[in-house]
Short mmCIF file of N, CA, C and O in Angstrom, two decimals:
data_model
loop_
_atom_site.label_atom_id
_atom_site.label_comp_id
_atom_site.label_asym_id
_atom_site.label_seq_id
_atom_site.Cartn_x
_atom_site.Cartn_y
_atom_site.Cartn_z
N MET A 1336 74.91 83.32 122.85
CA MET A 1336 75.64 82.67 121.77
C MET A 1336 75.79 83.61 120.57
O MET A 1336 76.80 83.57 119.88
N LYS A 1337 74.79 84.46 120.34
CA LYS A 1337 74.87 85.33 119.16
C LYS A 1337 75.99 86.36 119.31
O LYS A 1337 76.56 86.80 118.32
N TYR A 1338 76.32 86.72 120.55
CA TYR A 1338 77.40 87.69 120.74
C TYR A 1338 78.77 87.07 120.46
O TYR A 1338 79.69 87.77 120.03
N ILE A 1339 78.91 85.77 120.71
CA ILE A 1339 80.20 85.10 120.47
C ILE A 1339 80.56 85.17 118.99
O ILE A 1339 81.70 85.45 118.63
N ASN A 1340 79.57 84.97 118.11
CA ASN A 1340 79.83 85.06 116.67
C ASN A 1340 80.24 86.46 116.27
O ASN A 1340 81.13 86.65 115.44
N ARG A 1341 79.60 87.47 116.87
CA ARG A 1341 79.96 88.86 116.56
C ARG A 1341 81.37 89.18 117.04
O ARG A 1341 82.14 89.84 116.35
N ILE A 1342 81.71 88.71 118.23
CA ILE A 1342 83.04 88.95 118.77
C ILE A 1342 84.09 88.26 117.90
O ILE A 1342 85.13 88.84 117.57
N ALA A 1343 83.82 87.02 117.51
CA ALA A 1343 84.76 86.29 116.65
C ALA A 1343 84.92 86.98 115.30
O ALA A 1343 86.04 87.09 114.79
N ALA A 1344 83.84 87.44 114.72
CA ALA A 1344 83.91 88.14 113.44
C ALA A 1344 84.69 89.44 113.58
O ALA A 1344 85.51 89.78 112.71
N SER A 1345 84.46 90.17 114.65
CA SER A 1345 85.18 91.42 114.88
C SER A 1345 86.67 91.17 115.08
O SER A 1345 87.51 91.91 114.55
N ALA A 1346 87.00 90.15 115.84
CA ALA A 1346 88.40 89.82 116.08
C ALA A 1346 89.09 89.41 114.78
O ALA A 1346 90.21 89.83 114.50
N THR A 1347 88.40 88.61 113.98
CA THR A 1347 88.96 88.19 112.69
C THR A 1347 89.19 89.39 111.79
O THR A 1347 90.24 89.52 111.15
N LEU A 1348 88.22 90.29 111.74
CA LEU A 1348 88.35 91.49 110.93
C LEU A 1348 89.53 92.35 111.39
O LEU A 1348 90.30 92.86 110.57
N ALA A 1349 89.70 92.47 112.69
CA ALA A 1349 90.80 93.26 113.23
C ALA A 1349 92.15 92.64 112.88
O ALA A 1349 93.08 93.34 112.49
N VAL A 1350 92.25 91.32 112.99
CA VAL A 1350 93.50 90.63 112.66
C VAL A 1350 93.83 90.79 111.19
O VAL A 1350 94.97 91.07 110.82
N VAL A 1351 92.82 90.62 110.33
CA VAL A 1351 93.04 90.77 108.89
C VAL A 1351 93.45 92.20 108.55
O VAL A 1351 94.38 92.42 107.77
N ALA A 1352 92.78 93.17 109.14
CA ALA A 1352 93.11 94.57 108.86
C ALA A 1352 94.53 94.89 109.34
O ALA A 1352 95.29 95.58 108.64
N PHE A 1353 94.90 94.41 110.52
CA PHE A 1353 96.24 94.67 111.04
C PHE A 1353 97.30 93.99 110.17
O PHE A 1353 98.34 94.56 109.89
N GLY A 1354 97.00 92.76 109.74
CA GLY A 1354 97.93 92.04 108.86
C GLY A 1354 98.09 92.75 107.53
O GLY A 1354 99.20 92.86 107.00
N LEU A 1355 97.00 93.24 106.98
CA LEU A 1355 97.05 93.96 105.71
C LEU A 1355 97.85 95.26 105.85
O LEU A 1355 98.68 95.59 104.99
N ALA A 1356 97.63 95.98 106.94
CA ALA A 1356 98.37 97.22 107.17
C ALA A 1356 99.86 96.94 107.33
O ALA A 1356 100.70 97.68 106.81
N THR A 1357 100.19 95.85 108.01
CA THR A 1357 101.60 95.47 108.17
C THR A 1357 102.22 95.11 106.84
O THR A 1357 103.34 95.52 106.53
N PHE A 1358 101.48 94.36 106.02
CA PHE A 1358 101.98 94.00 104.69
C PHE A 1358 102.26 95.24 103.85
O PHE A 1358 103.30 95.35 103.21
N VAL A 1359 101.32 96.17 103.86
CA VAL A 1359 101.49 97.41 103.08
C VAL A 1359 102.69 98.19 103.60
O VAL A 1359 103.47 98.73 102.81
N GLN A 1360 102.86 98.23 104.91
CA GLN A 1360 103.98 98.96 105.48
C GLN A 1360 105.31 98.34 105.05
O GLN A 1360 106.24 99.05 104.67
N ILE A 1361 105.40 97.01 105.09
CA ILE A 1361 106.64 96.33 104.70
C ILE A 1361 106.91 96.53 103.20
O ILE A 1361 108.04 96.77 102.79
N LYS A 1362 105.85 96.45 102.41
CA LYS A 1362 106.00 96.52 100.96
C LYS A 1362 106.37 97.93 100.49
O LYS A 1362 107.24 98.08 99.63
N PHE A 1363 105.71 98.95 101.03
CA PHE A 1363 105.86 100.29 100.50
C PHE A 1363 106.65 101.25 101.39
O PHE A 1363 107.18 102.23 100.90
N PHE A 1364 106.70 100.97 102.69
CA PHE A 1364 107.41 101.86 103.61
C PHE A 1364 108.34 101.05 104.52
O PHE A 1364 108.18 101.05 105.73
N PRO A 1365 109.31 100.33 103.94
CA PRO A 1365 110.14 99.44 104.77
C PRO A 1365 110.97 100.17 105.81
O PRO A 1365 111.33 99.59 106.83
N LYS A 1366 111.26 101.45 105.59
CA LYS A 1366 112.07 102.20 106.56
C LYS A 1366 111.31 102.43 107.86
O LYS A 1366 111.92 102.56 108.92
N THR A 1367 109.98 102.48 107.81
CA THR A 1367 109.19 102.72 109.02
C THR A 1367 108.80 101.42 109.70
O THR A 1367 108.18 101.44 110.76
N ALA A 1368 109.16 100.28 109.12
CA ALA A 1368 108.75 98.99 109.69
C ALA A 1368 109.43 98.70 111.02
O ALA A 1368 108.97 97.85 111.78
N ASP A 1369 110.53 99.37 111.32
CA ASP A 1369 111.23 99.13 112.59
C ASP A 1369 110.37 99.51 113.79
O ASP A 1369 110.56 98.97 114.87
N ASN A 1370 109.44 100.42 113.61
CA ASN A 1370 108.58 100.85 114.71
C ASN A 1370 107.41 99.90 114.93
O ASN A 1370 106.71 100.02 115.93
N ASN A 1371 107.19 98.98 114.01
CA ASN A 1371 106.05 98.06 114.09
C ASN A 1371 106.55 96.69 114.51
O ASN A 1371 107.27 96.04 113.76
N PRO A 1372 106.19 96.22 115.70
CA PRO A 1372 106.71 94.92 116.18
C PRO A 1372 106.30 93.75 115.30
O PRO A 1372 107.08 92.82 115.10
N VAL A 1373 105.09 93.80 114.73
CA VAL A 1373 104.65 92.70 113.86
C VAL A 1373 105.48 92.70 112.58
O VAL A 1373 105.90 91.64 112.11
N ALA A 1374 105.75 93.87 112.04
CA ALA A 1374 106.57 93.96 110.83
C ALA A 1374 107.97 93.43 111.10
O ALA A 1374 108.55 92.76 110.26
N ARG A 1375 108.50 93.71 112.29
CA ARG A 1375 109.83 93.20 112.63
C ARG A 1375 109.85 91.68 112.66
O ARG A 1375 110.78 91.05 112.19
N ILE A 1376 108.80 91.08 113.23
CA ILE A 1376 108.70 89.62 113.29
C ILE A 1376 108.65 89.05 111.87
O ILE A 1376 109.35 88.09 111.54
N VAL A 1377 107.81 89.65 111.01
CA VAL A 1377 107.68 89.16 109.64
C VAL A 1377 109.01 89.27 108.90
O VAL A 1377 109.43 88.35 108.22
N LEU A 1378 109.69 90.40 109.07
CA LEU A 1378 110.98 90.59 108.38
C LEU A 1378 112.01 89.60 108.91
O LEU A 1378 112.83 89.09 108.15
N ASN A 1379 111.99 89.30 110.20
CA ASN A 1379 112.92 88.32 110.75
C ASN A 1379 112.65 86.94 110.19
O ASN A 1379 113.59 86.20 109.85
N VAL A 1380 111.39 86.56 110.09
CA VAL A 1380 111.05 85.24 109.55
C VAL A 1380 111.46 85.15 108.08
O VAL A 1380 111.99 84.14 107.64
N GLU A 1381 111.24 86.24 107.33
CA GLU A 1381 111.66 86.24 105.93
C GLU A 1381 113.18 86.10 105.81
O GLU A 1381 113.66 85.42 104.92
N SER A 1382 113.92 86.72 106.70
CA SER A 1382 115.37 86.63 106.61
C SER A 1382 115.86 85.23 106.97
O SER A 1382 116.88 84.78 106.47
N TRP A 1383 115.13 84.51 107.83
CA TRP A 1383 115.50 83.14 108.14
C TRP A 1383 115.32 82.22 106.94
O TRP A 1383 116.08 81.30 106.74
N ASN A 1384 114.27 82.49 106.16
CA ASN A 1384 113.92 81.60 105.06
C ASN A 1384 114.72 81.87 103.79
O ASN A 1384 114.67 81.09 102.86
N SER A 1385 115.43 82.96 103.73
CA SER A 1385 116.17 83.27 102.49
C SER A 1385 117.62 82.85 102.58
O SER A 1385 118.12 82.45 103.56
#
């Protein structure tokens, strides 16, 4: 059971770090966001809402 908590914490940390990196890429380097599939999804969702 103790390993499940560690795995969950590691997965959460990885998701947060990846999300933060994607946010920074969209905010500061939008020209390179085309190579990042997550950034493309976020930009598509933003374009739907505007």
